[in-house]
PDB file of C-alpha atoms and ligand atoms in Angstrom:
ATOM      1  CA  UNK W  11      -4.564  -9.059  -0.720  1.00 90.00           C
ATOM      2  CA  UNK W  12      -5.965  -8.305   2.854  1.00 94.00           C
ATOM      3  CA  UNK W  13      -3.590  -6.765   5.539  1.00 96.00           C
ATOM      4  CA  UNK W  14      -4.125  -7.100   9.180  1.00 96.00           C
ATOM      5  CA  UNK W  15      -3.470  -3.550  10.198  1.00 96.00           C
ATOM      6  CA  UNK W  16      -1.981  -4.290  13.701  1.00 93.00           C
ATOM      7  CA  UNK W  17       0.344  -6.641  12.033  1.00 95.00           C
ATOM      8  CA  UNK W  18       1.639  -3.763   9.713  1.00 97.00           C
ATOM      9  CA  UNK W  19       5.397  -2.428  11.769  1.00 96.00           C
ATOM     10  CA  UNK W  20       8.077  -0.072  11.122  1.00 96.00           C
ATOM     11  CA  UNK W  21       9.410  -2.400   8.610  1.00 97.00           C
ATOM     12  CA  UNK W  22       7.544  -1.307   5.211  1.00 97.00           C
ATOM     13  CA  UNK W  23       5.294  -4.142   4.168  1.00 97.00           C
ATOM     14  CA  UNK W  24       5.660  -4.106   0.162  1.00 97.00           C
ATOM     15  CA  UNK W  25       2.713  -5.187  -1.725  1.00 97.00           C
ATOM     16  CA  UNK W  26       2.431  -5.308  -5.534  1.00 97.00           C
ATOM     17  CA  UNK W  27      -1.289  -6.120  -7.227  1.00 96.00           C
ATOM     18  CA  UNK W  28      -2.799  -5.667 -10.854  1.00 95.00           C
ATOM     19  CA  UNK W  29      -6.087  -4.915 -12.164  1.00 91.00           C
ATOM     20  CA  UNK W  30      -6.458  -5.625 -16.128  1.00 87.00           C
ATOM     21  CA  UNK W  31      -3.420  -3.018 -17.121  1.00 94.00           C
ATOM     22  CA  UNK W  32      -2.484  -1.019 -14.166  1.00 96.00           C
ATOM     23  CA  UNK W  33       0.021  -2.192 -11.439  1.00 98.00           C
ATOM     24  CA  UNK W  34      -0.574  -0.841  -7.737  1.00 97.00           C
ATOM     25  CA  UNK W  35       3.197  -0.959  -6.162  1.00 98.00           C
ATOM     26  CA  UNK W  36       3.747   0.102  -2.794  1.00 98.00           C
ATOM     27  CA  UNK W  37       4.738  -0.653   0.707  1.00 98.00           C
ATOM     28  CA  UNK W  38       2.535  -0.048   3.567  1.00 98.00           C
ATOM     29  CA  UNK W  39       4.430   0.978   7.344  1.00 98.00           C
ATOM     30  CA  UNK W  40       3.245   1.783  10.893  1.00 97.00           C
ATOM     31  CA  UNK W  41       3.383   5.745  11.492  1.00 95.00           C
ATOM     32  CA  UNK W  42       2.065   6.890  15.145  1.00 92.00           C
ATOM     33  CA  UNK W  43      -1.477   5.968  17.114  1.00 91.00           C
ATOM     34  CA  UNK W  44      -3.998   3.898  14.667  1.00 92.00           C
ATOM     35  CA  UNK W  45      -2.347   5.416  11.608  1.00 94.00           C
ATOM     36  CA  UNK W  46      -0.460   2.975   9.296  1.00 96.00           C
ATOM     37  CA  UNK W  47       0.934   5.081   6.269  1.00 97.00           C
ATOM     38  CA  UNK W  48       0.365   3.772   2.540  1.00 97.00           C
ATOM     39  CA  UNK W  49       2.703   4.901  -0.131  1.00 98.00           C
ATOM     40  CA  UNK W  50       2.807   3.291  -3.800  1.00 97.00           C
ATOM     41  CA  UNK W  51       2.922   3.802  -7.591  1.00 98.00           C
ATOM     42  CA  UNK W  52      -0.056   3.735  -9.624  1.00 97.00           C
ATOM     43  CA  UNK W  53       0.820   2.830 -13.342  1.00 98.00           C
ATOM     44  CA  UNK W  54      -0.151   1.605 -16.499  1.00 98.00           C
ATOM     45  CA  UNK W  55      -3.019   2.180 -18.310  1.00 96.00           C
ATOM     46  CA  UNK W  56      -6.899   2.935 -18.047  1.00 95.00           C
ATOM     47  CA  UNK W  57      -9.395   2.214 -20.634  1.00 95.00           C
ATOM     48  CA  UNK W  58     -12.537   4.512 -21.001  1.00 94.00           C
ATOM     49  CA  UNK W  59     -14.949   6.241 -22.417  1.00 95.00           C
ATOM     50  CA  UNK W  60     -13.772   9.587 -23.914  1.00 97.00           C
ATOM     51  CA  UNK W  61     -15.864  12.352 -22.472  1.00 96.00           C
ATOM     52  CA  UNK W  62     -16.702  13.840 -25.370  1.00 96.00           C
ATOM     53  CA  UNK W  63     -17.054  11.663 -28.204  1.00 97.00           C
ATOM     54  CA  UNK W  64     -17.369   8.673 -25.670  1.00 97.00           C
ATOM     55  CA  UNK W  65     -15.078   6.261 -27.657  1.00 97.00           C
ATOM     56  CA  UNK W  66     -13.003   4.348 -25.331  1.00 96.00           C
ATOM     57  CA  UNK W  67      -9.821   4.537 -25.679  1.00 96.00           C
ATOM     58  CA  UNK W  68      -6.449   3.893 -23.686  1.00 95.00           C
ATOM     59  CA  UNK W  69      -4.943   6.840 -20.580  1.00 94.00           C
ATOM     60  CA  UNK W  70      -1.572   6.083 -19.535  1.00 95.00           C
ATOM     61  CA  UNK W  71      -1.476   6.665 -15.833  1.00 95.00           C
ATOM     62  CA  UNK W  72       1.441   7.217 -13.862  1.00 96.00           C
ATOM     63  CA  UNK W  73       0.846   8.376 -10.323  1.00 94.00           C
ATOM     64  CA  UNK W  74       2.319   8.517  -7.324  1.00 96.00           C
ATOM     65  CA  UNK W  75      -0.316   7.798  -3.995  1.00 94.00           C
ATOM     66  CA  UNK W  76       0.211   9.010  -0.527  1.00 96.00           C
ATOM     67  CA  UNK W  77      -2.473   8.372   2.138  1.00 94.00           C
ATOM     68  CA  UNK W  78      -3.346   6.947   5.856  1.00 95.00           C
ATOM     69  CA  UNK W  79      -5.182   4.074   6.706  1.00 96.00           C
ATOM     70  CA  UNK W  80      -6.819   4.039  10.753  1.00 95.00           C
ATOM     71  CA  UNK W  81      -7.733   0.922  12.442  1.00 95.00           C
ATOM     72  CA  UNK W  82     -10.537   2.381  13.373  1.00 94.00           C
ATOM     73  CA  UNK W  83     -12.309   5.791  13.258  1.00 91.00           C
ATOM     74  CA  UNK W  84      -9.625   8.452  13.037  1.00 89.00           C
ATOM     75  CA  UNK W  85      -9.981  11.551  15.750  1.00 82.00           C
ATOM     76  CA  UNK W  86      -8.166  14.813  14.606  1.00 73.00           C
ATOM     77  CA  UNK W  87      -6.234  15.265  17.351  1.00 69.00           C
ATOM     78  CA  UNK W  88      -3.239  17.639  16.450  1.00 68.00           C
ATOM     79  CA  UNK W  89      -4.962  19.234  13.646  1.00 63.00           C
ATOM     80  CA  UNK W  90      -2.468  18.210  10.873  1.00 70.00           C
ATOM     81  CA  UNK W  91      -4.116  17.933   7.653  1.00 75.00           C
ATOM     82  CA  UNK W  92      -4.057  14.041   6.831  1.00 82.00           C
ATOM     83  CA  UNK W  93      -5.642  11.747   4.122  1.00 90.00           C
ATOM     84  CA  UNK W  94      -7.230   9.426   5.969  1.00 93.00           C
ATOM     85  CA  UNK W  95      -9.223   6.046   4.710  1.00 92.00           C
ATOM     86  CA  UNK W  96     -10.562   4.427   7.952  1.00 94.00           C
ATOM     87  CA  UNK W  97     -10.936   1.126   8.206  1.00 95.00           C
ATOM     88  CA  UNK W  98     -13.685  -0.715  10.715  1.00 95.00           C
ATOM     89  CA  UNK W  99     -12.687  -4.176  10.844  1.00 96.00           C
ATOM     90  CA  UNK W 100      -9.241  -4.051  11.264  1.00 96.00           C
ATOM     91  CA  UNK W 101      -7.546  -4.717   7.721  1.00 97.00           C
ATOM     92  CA  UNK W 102      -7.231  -3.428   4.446  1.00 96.00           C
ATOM     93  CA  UNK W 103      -7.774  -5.314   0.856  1.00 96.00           C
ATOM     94  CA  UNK W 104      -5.145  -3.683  -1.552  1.00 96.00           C
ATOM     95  CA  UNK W 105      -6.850  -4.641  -4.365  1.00 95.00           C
ATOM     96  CA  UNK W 106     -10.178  -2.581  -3.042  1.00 94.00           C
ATOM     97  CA  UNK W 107      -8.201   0.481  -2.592  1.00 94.00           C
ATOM     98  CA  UNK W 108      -7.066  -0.460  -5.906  1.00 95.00           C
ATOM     99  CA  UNK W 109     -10.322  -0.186  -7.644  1.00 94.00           C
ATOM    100  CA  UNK W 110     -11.157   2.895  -5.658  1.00 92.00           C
ATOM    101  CA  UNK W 111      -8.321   4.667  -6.627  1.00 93.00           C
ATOM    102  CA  UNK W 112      -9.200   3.590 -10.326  1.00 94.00           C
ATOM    103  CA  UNK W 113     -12.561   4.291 -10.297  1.00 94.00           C
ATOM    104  CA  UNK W 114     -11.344   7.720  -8.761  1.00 92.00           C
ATOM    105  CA  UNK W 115      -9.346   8.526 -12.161  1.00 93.00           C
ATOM    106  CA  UNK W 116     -12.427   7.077 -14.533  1.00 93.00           C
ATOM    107  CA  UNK W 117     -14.944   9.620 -12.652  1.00 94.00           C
ATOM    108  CA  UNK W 118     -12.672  12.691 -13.914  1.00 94.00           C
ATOM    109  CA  UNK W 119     -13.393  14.444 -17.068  1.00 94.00           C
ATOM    110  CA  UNK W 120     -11.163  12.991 -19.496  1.00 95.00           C
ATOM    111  CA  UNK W 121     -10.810  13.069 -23.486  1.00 95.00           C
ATOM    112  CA  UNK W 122      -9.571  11.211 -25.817  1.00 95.00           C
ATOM    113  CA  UNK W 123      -6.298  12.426 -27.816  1.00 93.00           C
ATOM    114  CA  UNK W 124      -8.289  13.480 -30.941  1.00 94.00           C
ATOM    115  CA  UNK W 125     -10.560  15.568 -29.002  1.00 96.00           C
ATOM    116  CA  UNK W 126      -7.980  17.000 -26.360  1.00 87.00           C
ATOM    117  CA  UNK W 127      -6.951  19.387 -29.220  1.00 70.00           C
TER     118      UNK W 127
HETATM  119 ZN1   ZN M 225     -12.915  11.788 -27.925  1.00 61.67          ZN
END
């Protein structure tokens, strides 16, 4: 799902997408300057490798995501601390931010529930 970014107002834009098990749930909404503000729900479940035995098995995930999206490259001006994810061609693909965010989760150390003990 691509989003124009200057299209993206006050009025929340809610998207919903799905990767294999997880469901990305949100709503995206204009904040101030370039910034449009993404808020969703990450859930479901992630299949991987277990870091220490490296059997794949199944990590619910249940997380809540909270970022900012500039059209464009984002200057610091007020010196608020802000998540930014720039974007250079004017829109954002849910789906990529998506597999980011997923690929984010896989890249941490995780084990399975036999060897978390
Ligand atoms: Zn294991």
């Amino acid at each position: 799902m691509q989003v124009i970014l200057r299209k993206v107002r006050q009025t929340p834009l809610d998207f919903e997408v799905k990767s294999n098990e997880i469901t990305f749930k949100g709503y995206l909404q204009y904040h101030s300057g370039k910034l449009i503000l993404l808020k969703a729900n990450l859930s479901g479940f992630i299949t991987k490798p277990c870091d220490a035995c490296a059997e794949e098995f199944k990590m619910p995930i249940e997380d809540e995501i909270e970022f900012f999206i500039s059209d464009g490259i984002y200057k610091d001006d007020n010196s608020i601390e802000l998540d930014v994810v720039e974007s250079f061609d004017g829109t954002v693909d849910v789906e990529e931010l998506l597999h980011s965010e997923i690929e984010l989760i896989k890249s941490d150390y995780h084990n399975c529930d036999s060897c978390k003990s």
